[in-house]
mmCIF file of C-alpha atoms and ligand atoms in Angstrom:
data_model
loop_
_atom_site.group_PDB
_atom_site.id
_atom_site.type_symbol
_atom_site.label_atom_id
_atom_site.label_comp_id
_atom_site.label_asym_id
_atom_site.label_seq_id
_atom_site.Cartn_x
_atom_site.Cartn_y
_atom_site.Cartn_z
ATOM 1 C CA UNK A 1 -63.830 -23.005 8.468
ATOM 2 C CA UNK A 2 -60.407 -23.359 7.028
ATOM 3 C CA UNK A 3 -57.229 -22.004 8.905
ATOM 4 C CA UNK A 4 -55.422 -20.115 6.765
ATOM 5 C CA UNK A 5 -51.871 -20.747 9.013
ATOM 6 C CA UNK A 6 -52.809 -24.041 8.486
ATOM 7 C CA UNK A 7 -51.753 -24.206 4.322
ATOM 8 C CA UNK A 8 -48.316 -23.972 3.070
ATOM 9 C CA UNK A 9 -48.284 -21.511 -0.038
ATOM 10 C CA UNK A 10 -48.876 -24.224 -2.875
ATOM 11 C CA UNK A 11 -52.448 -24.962 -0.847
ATOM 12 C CA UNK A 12 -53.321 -21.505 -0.601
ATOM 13 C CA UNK A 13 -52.498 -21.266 -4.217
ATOM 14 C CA UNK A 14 -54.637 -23.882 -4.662
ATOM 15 C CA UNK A 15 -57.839 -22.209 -2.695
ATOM 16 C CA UNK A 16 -57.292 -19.327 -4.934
ATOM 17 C CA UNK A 17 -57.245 -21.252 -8.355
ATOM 18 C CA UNK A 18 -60.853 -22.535 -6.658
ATOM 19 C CA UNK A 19 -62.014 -19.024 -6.063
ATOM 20 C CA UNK A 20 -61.497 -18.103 -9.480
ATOM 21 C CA UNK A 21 -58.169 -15.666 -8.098
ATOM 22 C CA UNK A 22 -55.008 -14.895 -9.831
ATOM 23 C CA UNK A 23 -52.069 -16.900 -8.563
ATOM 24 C CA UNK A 24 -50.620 -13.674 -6.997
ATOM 25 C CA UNK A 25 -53.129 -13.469 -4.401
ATOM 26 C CA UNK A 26 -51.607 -16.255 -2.412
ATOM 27 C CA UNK A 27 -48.484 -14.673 -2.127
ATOM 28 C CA UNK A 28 -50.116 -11.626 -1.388
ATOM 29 C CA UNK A 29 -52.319 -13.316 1.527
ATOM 30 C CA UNK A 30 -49.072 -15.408 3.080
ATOM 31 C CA UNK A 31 -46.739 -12.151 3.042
ATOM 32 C CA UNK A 32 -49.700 -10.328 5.323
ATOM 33 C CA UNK A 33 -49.916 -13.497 7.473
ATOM 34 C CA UNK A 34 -46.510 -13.490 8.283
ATOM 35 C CA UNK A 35 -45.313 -9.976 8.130
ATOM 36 C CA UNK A 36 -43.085 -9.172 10.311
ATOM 37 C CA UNK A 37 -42.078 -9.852 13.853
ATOM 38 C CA UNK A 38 -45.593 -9.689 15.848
ATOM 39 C CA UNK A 39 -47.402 -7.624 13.046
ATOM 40 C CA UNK A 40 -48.555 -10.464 11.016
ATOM 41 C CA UNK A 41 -52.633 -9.574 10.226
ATOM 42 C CA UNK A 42 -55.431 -11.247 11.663
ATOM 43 C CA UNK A 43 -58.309 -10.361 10.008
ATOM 44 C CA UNK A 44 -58.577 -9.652 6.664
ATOM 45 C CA UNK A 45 -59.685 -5.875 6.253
ATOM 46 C CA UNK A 46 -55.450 -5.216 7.026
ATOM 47 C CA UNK A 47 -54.897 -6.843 3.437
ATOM 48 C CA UNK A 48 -55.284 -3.738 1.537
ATOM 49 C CA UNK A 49 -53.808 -4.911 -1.571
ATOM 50 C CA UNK A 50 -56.137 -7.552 -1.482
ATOM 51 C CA UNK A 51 -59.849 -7.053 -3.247
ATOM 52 C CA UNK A 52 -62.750 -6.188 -1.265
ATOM 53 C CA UNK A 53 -65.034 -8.847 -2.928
ATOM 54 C CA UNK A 54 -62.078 -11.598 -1.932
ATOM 55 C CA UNK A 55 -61.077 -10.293 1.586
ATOM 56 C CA UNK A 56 -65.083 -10.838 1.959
ATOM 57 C CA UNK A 57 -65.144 -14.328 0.532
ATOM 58 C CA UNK A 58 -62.695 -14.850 2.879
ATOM 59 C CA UNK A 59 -63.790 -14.081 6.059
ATOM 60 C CA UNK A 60 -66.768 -16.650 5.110
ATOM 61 C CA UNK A 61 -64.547 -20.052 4.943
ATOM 62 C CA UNK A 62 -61.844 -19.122 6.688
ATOM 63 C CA UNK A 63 -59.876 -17.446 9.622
ATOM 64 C CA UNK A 64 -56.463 -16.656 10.445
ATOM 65 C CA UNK A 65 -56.440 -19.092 13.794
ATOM 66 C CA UNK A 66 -53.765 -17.261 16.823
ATOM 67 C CA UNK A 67 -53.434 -19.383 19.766
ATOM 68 C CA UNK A 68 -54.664 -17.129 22.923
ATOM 69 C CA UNK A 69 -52.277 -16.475 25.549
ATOM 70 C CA UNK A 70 -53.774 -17.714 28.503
ATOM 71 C CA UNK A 71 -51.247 -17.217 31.096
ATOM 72 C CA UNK A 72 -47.327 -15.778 30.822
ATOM 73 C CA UNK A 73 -44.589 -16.750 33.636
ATOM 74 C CA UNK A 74 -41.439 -14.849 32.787
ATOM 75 C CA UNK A 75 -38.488 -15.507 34.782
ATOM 76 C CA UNK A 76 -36.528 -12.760 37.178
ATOM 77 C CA UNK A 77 -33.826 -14.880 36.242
ATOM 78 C CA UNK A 78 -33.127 -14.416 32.783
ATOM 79 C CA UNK A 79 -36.345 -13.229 30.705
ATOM 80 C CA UNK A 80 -37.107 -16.463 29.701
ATOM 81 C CA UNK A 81 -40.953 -16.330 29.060
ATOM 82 C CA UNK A 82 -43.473 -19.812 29.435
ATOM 83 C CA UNK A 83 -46.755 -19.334 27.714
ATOM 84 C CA UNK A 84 -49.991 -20.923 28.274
ATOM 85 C CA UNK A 85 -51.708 -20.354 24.894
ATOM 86 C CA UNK A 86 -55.677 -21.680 24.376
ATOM 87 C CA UNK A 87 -56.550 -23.495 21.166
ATOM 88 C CA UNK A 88 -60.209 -23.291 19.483
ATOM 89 C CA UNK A 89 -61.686 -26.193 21.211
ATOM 90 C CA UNK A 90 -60.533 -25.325 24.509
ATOM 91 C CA UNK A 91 -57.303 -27.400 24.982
ATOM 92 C CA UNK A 92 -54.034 -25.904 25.953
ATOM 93 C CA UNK A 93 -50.764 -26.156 24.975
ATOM 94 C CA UNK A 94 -47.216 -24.681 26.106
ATOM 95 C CA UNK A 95 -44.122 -23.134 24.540
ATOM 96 C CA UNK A 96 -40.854 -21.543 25.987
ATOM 97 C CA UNK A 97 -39.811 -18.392 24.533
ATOM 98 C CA UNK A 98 -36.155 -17.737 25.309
ATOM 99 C CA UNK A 99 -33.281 -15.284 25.033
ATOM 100 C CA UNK A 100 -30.134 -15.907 24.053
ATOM 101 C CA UNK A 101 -26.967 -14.095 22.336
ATOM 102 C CA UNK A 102 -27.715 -15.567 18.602
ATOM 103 C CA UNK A 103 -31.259 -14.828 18.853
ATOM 104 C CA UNK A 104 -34.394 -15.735 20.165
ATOM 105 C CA UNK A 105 -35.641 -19.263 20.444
ATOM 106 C CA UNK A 106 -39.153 -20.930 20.980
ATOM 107 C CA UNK A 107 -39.571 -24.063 22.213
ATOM 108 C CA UNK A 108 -43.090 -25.494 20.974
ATOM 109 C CA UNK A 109 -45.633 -28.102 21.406
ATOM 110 C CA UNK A 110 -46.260 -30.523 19.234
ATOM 111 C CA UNK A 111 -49.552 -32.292 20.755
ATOM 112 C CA UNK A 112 -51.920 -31.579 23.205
ATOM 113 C CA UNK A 113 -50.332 -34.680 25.730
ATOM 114 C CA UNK A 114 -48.578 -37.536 24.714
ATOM 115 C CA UNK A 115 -49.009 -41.172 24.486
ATOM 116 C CA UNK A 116 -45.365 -42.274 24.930
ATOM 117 C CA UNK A 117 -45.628 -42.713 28.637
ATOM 118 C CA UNK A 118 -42.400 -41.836 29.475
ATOM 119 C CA UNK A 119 -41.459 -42.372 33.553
ATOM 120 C CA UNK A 120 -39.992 -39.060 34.018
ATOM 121 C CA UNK A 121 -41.841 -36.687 31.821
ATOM 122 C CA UNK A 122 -45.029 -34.695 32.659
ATOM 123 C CA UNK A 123 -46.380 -34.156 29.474
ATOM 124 C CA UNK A 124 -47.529 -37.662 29.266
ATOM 125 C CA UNK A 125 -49.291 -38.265 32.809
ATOM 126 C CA UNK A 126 -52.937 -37.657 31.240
ATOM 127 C CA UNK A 127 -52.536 -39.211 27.820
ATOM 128 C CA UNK A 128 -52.559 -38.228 24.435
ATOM 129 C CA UNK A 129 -55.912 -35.558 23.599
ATOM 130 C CA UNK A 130 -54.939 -34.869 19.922
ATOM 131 C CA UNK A 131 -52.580 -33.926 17.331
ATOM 132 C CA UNK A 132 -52.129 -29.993 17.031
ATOM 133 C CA UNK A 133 -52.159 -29.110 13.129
ATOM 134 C CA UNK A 134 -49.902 -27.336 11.406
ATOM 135 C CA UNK A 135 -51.503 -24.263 11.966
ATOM 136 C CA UNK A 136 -51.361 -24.616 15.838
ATOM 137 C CA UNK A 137 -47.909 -25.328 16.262
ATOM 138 C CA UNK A 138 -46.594 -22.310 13.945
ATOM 139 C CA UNK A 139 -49.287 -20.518 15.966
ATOM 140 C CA UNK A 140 -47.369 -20.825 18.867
ATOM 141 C CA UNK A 141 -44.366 -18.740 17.164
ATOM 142 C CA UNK A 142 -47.018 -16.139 15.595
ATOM 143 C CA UNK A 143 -48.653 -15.667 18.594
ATOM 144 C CA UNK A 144 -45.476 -15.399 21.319
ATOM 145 C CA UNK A 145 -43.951 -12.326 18.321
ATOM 146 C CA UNK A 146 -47.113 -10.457 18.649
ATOM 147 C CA UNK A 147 -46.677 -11.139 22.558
ATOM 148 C CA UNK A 148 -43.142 -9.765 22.871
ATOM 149 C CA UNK A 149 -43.210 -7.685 19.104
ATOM 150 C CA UNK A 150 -39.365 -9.501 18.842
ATOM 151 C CA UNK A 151 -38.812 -11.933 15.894
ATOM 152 C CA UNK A 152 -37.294 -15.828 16.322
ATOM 153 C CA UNK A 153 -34.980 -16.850 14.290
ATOM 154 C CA UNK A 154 -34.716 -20.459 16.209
ATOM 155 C CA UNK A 155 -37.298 -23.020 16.623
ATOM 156 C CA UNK A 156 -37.220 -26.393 18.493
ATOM 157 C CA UNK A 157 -40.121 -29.078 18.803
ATOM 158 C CA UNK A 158 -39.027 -29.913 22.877
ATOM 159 C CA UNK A 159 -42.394 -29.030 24.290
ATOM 160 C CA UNK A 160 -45.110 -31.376 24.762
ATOM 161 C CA UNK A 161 -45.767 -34.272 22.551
ATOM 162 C CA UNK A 162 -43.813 -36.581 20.021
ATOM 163 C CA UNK A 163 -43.252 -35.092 16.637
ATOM 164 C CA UNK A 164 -42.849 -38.308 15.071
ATOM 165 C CA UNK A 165 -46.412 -39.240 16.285
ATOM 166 C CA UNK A 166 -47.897 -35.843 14.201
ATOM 167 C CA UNK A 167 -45.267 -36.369 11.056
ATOM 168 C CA UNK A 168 -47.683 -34.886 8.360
ATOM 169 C CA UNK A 169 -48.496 -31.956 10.689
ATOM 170 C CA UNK A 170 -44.961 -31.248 11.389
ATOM 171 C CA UNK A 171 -44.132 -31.643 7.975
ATOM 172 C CA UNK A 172 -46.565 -29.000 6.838
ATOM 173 C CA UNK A 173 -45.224 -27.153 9.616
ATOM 174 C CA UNK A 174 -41.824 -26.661 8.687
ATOM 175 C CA UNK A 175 -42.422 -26.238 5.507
ATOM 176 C CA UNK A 176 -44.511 -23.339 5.905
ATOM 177 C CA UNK A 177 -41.901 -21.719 9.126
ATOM 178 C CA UNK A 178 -39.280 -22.493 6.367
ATOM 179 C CA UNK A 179 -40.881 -20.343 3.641
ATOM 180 C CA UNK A 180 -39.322 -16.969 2.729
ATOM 181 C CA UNK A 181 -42.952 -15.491 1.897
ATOM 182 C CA UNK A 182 -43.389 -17.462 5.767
ATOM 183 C CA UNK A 183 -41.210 -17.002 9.039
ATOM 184 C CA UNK A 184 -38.135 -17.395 6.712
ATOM 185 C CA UNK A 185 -36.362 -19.467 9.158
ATOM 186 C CA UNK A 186 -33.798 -21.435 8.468
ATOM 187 C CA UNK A 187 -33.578 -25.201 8.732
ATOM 188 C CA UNK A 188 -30.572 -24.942 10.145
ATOM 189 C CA UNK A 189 -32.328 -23.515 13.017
ATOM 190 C CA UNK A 190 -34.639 -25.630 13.187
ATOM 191 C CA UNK A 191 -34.565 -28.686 15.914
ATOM 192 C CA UNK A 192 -36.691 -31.674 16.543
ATOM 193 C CA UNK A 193 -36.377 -33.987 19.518
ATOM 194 C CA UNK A 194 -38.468 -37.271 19.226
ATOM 195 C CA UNK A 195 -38.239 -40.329 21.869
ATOM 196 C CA UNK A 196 -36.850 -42.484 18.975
ATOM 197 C CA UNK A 197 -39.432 -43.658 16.553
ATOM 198 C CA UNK A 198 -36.872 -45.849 14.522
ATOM 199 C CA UNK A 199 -38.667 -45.784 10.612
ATOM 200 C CA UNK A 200 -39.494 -41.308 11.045
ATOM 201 C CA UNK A 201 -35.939 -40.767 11.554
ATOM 202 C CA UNK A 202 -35.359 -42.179 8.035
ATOM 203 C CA UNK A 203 -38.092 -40.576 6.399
ATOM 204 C CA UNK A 204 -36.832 -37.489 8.661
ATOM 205 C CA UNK A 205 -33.821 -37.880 7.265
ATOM 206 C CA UNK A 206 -34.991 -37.979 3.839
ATOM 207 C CA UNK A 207 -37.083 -34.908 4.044
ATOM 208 C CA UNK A 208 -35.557 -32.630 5.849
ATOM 209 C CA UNK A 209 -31.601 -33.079 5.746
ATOM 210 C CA UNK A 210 -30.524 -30.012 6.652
ATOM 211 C CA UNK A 211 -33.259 -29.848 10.148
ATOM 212 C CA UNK A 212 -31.237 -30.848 13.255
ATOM 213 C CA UNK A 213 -32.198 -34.427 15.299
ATOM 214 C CA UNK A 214 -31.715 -34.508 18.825
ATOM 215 C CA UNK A 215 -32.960 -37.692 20.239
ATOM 216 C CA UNK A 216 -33.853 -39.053 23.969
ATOM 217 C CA UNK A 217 -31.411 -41.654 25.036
ATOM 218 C CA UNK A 218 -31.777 -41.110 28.394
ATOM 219 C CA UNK A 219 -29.902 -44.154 29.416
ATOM 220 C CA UNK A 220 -27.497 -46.976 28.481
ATOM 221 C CA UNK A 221 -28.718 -50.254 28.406
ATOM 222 C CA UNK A 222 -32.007 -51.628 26.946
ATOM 223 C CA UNK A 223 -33.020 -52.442 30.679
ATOM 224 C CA UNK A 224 -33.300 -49.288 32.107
ATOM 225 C CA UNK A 225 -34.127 -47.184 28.908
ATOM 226 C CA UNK A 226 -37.357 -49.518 28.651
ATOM 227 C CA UNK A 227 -37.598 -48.948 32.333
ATOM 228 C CA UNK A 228 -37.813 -44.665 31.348
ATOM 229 C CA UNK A 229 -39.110 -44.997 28.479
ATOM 230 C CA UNK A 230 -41.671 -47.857 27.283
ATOM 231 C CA UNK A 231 -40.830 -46.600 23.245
ATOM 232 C CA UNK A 232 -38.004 -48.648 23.518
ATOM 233 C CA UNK A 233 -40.045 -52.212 24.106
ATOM 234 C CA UNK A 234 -40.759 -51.594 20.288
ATOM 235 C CA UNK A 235 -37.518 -49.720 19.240
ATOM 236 C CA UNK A 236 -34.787 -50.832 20.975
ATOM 237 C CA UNK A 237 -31.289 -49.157 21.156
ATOM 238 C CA UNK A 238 -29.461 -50.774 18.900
ATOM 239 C CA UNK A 239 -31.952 -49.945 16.261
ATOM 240 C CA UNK A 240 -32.174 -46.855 17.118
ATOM 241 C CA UNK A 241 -28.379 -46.118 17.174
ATOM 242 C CA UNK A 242 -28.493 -47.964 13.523
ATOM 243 C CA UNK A 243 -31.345 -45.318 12.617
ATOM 244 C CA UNK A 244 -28.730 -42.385 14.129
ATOM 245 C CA UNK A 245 -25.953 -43.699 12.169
ATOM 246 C CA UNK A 246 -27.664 -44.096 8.884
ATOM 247 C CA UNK A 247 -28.877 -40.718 9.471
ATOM 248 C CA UNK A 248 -25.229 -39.070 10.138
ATOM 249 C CA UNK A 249 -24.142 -40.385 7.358
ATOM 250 C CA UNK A 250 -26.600 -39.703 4.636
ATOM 251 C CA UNK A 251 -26.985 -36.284 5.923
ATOM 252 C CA UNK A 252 -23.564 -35.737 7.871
ATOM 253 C CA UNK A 253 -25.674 -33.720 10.613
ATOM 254 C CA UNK A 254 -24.565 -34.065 14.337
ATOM 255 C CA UNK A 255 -26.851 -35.841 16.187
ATOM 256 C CA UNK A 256 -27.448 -34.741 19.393
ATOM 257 C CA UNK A 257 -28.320 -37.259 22.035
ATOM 258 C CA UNK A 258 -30.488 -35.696 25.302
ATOM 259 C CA UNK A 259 -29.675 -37.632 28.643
ATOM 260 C CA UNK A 260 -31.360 -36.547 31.336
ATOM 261 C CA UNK A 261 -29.503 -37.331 34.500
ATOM 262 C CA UNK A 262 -32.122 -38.653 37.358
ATOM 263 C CA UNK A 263 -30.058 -39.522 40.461
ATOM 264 C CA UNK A 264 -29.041 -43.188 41.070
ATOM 265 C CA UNK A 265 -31.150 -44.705 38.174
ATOM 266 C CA UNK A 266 -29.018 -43.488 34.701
ATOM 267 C CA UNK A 267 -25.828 -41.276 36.295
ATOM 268 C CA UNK A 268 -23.347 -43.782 37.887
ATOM 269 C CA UNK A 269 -19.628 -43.850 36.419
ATOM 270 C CA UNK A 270 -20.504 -47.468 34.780
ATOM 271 C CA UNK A 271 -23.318 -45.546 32.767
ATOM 272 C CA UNK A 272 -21.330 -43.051 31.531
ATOM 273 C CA UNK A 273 -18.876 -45.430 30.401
ATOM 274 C CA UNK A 274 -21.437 -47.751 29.022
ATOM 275 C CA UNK A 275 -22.578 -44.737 27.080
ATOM 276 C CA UNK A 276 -19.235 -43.878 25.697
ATOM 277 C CA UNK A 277 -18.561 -47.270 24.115
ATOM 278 C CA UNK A 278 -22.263 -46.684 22.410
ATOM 279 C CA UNK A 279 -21.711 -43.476 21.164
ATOM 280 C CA UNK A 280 -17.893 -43.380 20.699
ATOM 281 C CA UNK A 281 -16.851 -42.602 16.772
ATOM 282 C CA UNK A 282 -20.625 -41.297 15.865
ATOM 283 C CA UNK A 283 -20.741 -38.067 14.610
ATOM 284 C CA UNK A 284 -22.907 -37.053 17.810
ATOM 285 C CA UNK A 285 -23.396 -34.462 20.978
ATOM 286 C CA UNK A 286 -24.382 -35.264 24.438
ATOM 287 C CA UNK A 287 -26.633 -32.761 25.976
ATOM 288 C CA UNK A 288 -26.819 -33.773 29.712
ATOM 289 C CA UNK A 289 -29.621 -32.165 31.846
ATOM 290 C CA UNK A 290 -30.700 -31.827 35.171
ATOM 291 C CA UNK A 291 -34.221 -33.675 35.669
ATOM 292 C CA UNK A 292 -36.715 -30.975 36.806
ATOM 293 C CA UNK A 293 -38.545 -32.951 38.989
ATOM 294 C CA UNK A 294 -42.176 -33.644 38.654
ATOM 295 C CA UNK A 295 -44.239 -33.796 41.873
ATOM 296 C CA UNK A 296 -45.888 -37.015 40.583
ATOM 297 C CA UNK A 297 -43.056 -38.825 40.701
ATOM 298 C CA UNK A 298 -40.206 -39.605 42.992
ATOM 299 C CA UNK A 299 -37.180 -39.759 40.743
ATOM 300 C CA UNK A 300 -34.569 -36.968 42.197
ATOM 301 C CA UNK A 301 -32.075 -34.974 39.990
ATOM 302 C CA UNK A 302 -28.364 -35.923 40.078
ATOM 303 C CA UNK A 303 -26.212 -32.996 41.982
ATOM 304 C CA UNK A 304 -23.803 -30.430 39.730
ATOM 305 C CA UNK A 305 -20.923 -32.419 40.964
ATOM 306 C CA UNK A 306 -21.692 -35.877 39.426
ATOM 307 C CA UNK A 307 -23.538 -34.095 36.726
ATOM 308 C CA UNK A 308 -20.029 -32.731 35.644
ATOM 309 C CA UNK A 309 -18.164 -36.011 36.848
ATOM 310 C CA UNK A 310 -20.587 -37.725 34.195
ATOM 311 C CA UNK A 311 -19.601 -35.092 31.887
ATOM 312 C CA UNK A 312 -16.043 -35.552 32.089
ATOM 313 C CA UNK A 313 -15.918 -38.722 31.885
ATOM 314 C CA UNK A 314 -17.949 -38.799 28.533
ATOM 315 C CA UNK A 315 -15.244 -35.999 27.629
ATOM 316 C CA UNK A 316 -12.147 -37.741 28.603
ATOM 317 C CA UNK A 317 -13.959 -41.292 26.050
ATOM 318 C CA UNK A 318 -13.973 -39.119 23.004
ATOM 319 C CA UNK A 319 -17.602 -38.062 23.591
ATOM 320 C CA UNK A 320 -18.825 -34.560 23.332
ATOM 321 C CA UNK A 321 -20.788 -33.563 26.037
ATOM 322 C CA UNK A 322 -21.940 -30.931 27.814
ATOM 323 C CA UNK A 323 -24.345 -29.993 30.509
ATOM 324 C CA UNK A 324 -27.571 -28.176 29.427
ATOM 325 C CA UNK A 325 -28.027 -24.655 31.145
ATOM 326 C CA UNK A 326 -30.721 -24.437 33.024
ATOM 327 C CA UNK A 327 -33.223 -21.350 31.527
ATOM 328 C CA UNK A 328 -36.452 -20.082 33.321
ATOM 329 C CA UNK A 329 -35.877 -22.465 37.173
ATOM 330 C CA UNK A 330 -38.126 -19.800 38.655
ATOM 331 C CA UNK A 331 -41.051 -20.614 36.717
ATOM 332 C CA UNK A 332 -41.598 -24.224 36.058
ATOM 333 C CA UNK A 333 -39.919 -23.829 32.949
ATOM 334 C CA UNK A 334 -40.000 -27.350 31.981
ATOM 335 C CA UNK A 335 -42.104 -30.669 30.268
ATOM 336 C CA UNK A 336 -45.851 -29.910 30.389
ATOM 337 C CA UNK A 337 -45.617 -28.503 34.441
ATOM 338 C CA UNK A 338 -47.597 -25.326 33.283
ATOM 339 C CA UNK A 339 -50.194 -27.615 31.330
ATOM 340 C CA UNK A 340 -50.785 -29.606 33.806
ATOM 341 C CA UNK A 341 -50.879 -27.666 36.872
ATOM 342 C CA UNK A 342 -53.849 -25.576 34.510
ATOM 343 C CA UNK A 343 -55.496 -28.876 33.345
ATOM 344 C CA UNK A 344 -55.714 -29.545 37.414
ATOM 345 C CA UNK A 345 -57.259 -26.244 38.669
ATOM 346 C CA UNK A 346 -60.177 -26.409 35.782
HETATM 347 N N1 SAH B 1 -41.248 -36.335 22.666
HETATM 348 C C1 SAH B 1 -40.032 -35.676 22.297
HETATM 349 C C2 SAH B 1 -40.014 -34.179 22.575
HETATM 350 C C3 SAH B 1 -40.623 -33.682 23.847
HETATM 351 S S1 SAH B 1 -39.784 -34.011 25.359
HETATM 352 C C4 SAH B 1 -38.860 -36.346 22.927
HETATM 353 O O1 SAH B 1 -39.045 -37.313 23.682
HETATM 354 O O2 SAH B 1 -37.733 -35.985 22.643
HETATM 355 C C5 SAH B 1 -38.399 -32.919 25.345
HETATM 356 C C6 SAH B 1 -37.242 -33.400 26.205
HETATM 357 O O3 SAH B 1 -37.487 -33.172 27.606
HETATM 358 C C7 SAH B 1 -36.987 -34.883 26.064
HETATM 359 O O4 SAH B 1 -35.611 -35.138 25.984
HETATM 360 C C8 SAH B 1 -37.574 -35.408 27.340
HETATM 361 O O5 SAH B 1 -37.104 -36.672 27.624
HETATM 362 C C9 SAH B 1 -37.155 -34.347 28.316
HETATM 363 N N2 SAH B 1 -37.873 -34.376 29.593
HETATM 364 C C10 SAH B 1 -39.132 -34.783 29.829
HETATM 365 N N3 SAH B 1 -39.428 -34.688 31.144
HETATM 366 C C11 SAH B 1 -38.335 -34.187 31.747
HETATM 367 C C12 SAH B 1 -38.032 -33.848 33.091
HETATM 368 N N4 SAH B 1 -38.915 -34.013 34.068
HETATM 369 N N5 SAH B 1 -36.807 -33.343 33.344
HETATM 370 C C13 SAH B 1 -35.914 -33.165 32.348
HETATM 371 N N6 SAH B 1 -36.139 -33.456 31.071
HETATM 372 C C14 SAH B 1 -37.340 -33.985 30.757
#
């Protein structure tokens, strides 16, 4: 069985031309999909301008493939919802929805785990289990608008996985969010954060100028960033920075670099400085955050006070910087938590 949410237009243009259809019908087929805001169909009797004899044919080879929601946490706090959604063969992935004053925002997964073993993170503590297709991470936005009937305009690829390890899936994906007949959303509104997988951000770059980069830095020297993050054994700062400035200049799009502060291993005055001399002159943003501590793990999260000292000192060096507001505390908000704490009871 295909999944329809799966093809980008051209391919579902393409299953028509092997059905025998008109062109049209793809068009036709994508517009139901992704109506609007939570009323996209999911079977194919809603596709009334559609033929009986091809709604039929249909329903034989393919499906249009929602992720279930499995479990919703929304926060007292702020009305930030975390969703548990359940994919065909049983695995489950997260996604943030959140409110803000420009819109709403979805933060989604990109694989089911993660193989880049990061110290801090959650989302990596059992491994990589697959790739989700393209299907299953637009899914994720399909299936959180039919949840709250409210449309997202913004879209970032924070939640569990590495982008960068999926590239043809994410590809497809944006493509197909990107699409007017699609989610029409903008790729200006579009983010994706990868650990730093040096040759993607070219071929990132390349493809998809006008989608923002943010990129976990997460430290200052080569020492301790291998220390937090074993990616950098293979790609090592000053590659990467060479990667971020290639990319700032071809597509003269802001970087933005994520450092997450984790008390008395990455947020002394020396790192801040150390970070500054880095970054200083690159056309680049420093979004600081708070660790949200992961009970498998001792690291502890650096206190508002140094968190701001660390921001002002980036500040007063010439480097933006600012300290990431925290959405959803209540509710585990945060880097596979939900995932895991599900994977655990089972
Ligand atoms: N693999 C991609 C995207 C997923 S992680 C990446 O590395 O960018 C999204 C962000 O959350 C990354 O910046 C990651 O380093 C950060 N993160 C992971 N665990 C965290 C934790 N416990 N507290 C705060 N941020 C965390």
């Amino acid at each position: 069985m295909i999944n329809l949410l799966d093809l980008q237009l051209n391919e579902i243009e393409e299953l028509m031309k092997k059905l025998g259809q008109p062109k049209f019908r793809a068009a036709q087929i994508f517009g139901w999909m992704y109506k609007e805001a939570g009323k996209g169909a999911e079977s194919f009797d809603e596709m009334t301008n559609v033929p009986a004899d091809l709604r039929q044919k249909l329903a034989e080879i393919s499906t249009i493939g929602l992720p279930e929601v499995l479990k919703v946490q929304e926060s007292k706090l702020d009305g930030t919802r975390k969703y548990l959604f359940g994919l065909e063969d049983g695995n489950a992935v997260e996604s943030v929805f959140m409110r803000y004053k420009f819109g709403n925002s979805i933060c989604v997964s990109s694989q089911a785990g993660c193989r880049m073993g990061c110290s801090f993170c959650a989302s990596t503590l059992g491994g990589l289990t697959r790739n989700l297709t393209a299907g299953e991470i637009a899914g994720q936005i399909l299936s959180a608008e039919r949840d709250t009937g409210e449309r997202i305009s913004h879209v970032v690829v924070m939640g569990t996985g590495e982008p960068f390890d999926n590239y043809e899936n994410l590809s497809s994906f944006i493509k197909i969010i990107n699409s007017p007949k699609g989610l029409n959303i903008g790729m200006r509104n579009i983010t994706v954060s990868t650990c730093g997988i040096v040759p993607m951000i070219k071929r990132f770059g390349d493809d998809f100028p006008q989608v923002n980069l943010a990129i976990s830095l997460h430290a200052s020297d080569n020492e301790s960033r291998s220390a937090l993050m074993p990616v950098n054994r293979k790609y090592p700062m000053g590659e990467l920075l060479k990667a971020c400035r290639s990319y700032t200049e071809k597509t003269s799009r802001r970087v933005t670099f994520e450092y997450t502060l984790v008390k008395g291993v990455n947020d002394s005055r020396e790192d801040a400085d150390r970070l500054a001399k880095l970054l200083r002159g690159m056309l680049c943003h420093v979004n600081l955050i708070p660790l949200n501590t992961v009970k498998e793990r001792d690291f502890e999260t650096t206190g508002k006070a140094a968190a701001a000292a660390f921001r002002n000192r980036l500040e007063e060096s010439g480097v933006p910087a600012t300290i990431r507001r925290e959405l959803g505390d209540d509710i585990d908000a945060a880097c596979g938590q939900l995932r895991r704490s599900t994977m655990s009871e089972k």
